[in-house]
Coordinates of N, CA and C in Angstrom, one line a residue:
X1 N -107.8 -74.5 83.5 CA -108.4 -73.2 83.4 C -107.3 -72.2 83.6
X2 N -107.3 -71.4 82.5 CA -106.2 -70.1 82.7 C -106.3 -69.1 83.9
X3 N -105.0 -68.7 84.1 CA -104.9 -68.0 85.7 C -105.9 -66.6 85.3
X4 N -106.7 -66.0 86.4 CA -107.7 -65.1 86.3 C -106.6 -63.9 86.4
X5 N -107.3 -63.1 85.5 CA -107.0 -62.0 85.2 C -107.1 -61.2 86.2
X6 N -106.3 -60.2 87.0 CA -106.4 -59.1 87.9 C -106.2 -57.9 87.6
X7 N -107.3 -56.9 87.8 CA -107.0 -55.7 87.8 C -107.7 -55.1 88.5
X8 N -107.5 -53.5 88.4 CA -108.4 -52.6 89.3 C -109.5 -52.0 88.3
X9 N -110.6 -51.6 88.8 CA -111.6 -51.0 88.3 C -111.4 -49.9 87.2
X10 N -111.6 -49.8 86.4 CA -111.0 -49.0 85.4 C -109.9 -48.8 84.4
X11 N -109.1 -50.1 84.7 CA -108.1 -49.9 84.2 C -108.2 -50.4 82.9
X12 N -109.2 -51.6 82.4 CA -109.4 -52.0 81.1 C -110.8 -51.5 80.6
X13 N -110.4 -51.9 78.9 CA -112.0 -51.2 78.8 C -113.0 -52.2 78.5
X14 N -114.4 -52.2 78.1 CA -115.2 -52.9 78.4 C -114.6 -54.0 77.0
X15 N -114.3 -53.9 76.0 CA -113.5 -54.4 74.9 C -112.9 -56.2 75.4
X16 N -111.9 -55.0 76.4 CA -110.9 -55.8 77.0 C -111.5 -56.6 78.1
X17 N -112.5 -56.3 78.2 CA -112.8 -57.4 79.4 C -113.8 -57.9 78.9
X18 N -114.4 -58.2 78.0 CA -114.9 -59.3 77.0 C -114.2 -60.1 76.1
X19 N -113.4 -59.6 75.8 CA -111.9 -60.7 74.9 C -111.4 -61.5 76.0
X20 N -111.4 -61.3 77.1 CA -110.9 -62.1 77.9 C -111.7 -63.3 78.2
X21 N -113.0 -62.6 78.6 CA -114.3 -63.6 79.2 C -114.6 -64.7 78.2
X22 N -114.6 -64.1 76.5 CA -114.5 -65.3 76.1 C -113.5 -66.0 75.7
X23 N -112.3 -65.7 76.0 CA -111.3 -66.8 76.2 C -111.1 -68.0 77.3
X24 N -112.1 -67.3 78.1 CA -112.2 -68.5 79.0 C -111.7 -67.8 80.1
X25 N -111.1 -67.1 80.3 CA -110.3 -66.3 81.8 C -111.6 -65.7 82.1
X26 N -111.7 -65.6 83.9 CA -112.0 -64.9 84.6 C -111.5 -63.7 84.7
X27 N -112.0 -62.6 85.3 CA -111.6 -61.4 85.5 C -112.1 -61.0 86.7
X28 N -111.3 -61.0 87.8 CA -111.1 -60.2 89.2 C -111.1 -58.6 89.0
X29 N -111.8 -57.9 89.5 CA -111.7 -56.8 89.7 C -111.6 -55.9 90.9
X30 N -110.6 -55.4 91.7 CA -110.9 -54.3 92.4 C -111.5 -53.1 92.2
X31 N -112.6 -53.5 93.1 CA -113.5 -52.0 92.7 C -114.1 -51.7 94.3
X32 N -114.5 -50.1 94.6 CA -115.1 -49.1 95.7 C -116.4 -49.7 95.5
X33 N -116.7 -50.9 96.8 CA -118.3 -50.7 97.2 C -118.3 -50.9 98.3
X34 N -119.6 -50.5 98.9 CA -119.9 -50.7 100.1 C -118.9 -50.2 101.0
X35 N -118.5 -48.8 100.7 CA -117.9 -48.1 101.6 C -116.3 -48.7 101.8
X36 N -116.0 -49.6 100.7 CA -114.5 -50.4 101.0 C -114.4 -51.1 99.6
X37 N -113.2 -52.0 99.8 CA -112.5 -52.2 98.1 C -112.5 -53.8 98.3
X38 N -113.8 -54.2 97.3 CA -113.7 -55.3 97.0 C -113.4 -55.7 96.2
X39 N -113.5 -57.5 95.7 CA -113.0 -57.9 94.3 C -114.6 -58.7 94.1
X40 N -114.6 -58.1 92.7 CA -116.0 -58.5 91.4 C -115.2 -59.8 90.7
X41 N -115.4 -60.9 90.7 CA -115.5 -61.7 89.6 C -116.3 -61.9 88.3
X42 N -115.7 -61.5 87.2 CA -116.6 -61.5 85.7 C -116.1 -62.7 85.0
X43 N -117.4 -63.7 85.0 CA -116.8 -64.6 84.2 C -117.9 -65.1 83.0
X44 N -117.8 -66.0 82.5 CA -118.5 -66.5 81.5 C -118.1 -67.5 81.0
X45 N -119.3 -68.3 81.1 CA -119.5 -70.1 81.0 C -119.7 -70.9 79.5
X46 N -119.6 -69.7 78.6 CA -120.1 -70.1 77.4 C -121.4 -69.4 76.2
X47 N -122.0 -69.7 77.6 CA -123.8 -68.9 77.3 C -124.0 -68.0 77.8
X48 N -123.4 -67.9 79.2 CA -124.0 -66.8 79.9 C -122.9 -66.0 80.8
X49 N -123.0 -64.8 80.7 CA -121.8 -64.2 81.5 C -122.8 -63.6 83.3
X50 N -121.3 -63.4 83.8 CA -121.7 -63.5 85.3 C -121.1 -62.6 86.3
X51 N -121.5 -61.6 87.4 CA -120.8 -61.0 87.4 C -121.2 -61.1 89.2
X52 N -120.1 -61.4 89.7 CA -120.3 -61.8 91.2 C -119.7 -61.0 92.3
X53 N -120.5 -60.5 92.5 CA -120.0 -59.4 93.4 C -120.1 -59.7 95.1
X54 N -119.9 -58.6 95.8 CA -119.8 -59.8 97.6 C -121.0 -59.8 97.9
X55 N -122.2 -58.9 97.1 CA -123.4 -59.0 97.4 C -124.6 -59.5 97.0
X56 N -124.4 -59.7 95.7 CA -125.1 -60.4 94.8 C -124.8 -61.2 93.8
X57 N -125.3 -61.8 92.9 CA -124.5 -63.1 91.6 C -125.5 -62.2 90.5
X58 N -124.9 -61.6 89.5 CA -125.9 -61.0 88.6 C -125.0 -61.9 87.1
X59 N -126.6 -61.9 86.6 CA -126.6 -63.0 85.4 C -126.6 -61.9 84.1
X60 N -126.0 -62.0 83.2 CA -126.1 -61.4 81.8 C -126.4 -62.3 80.4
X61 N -127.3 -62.4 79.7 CA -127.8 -63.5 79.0 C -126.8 -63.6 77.7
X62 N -126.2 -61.8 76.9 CA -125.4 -61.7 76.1 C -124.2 -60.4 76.4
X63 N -123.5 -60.8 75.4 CA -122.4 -59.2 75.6 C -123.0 -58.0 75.5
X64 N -124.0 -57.6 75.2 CA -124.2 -56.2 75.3 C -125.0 -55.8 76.8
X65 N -125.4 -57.1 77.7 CA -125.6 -56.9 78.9 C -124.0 -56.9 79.5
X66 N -123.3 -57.3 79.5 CA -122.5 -57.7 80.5 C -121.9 -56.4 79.9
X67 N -121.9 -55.9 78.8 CA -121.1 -54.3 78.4 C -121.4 -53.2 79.0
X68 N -123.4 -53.5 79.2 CA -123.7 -52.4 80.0 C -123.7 -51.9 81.4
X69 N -123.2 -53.5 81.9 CA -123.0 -53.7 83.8 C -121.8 -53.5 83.5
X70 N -120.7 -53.6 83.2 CA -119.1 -53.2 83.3 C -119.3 -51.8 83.4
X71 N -119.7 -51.0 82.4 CA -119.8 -49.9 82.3 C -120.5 -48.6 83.1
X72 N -121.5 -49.4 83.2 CA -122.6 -48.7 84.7 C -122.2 -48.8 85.9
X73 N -121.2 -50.0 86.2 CA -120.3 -50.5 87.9 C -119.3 -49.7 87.6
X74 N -118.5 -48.9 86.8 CA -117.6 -48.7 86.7 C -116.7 -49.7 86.8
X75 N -116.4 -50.7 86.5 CA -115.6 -52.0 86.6 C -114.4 -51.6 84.9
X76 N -115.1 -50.6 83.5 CA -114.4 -50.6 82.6 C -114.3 -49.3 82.4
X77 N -112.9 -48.9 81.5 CA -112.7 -48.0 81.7 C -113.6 -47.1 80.4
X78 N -114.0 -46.3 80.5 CA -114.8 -45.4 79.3 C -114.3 -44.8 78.3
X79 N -114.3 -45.1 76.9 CA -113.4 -44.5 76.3 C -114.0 -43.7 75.5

């Protein structure tokens, strides 16, 4: 499994963090929740993408969900 990709919240765009996911890389993200700075893992299994945060495990069925949670978390950057 390829080394997961690290970045901060915003710094790629939702593009870029779909090209990755289906490469097979995870994506770590530092991002502002809960009053402090966690890391989001975005990954995707093939079928389904996933987006695991310290609070919840939220399921995306296709890319235009997982485009609209990157983009609504602020996790990508808006172009």
């Amino acid at each position: 499994m390829p080394e997961p990709l690290r970045v901060e919240s915003g710094e790629l765009t939702a593009d870029e963090i779909l090209d990755a996911l289906r490469e097979g890389r995870r994506v770590v993200v530092r991002a502002e929740l809960l009053g402090g700075i966690h890391e989001v893992t975005l990954r995707h299994d093939g079928t389904v993408f996933y987006c695991d945060t310290p609070t919840t495990l939220h399921k995306h069925e296709d890319e235009d969900g997982m485009r609209a949670c990157v983009l609504k978390m602020g996790y990508a950057k808006v172009e």
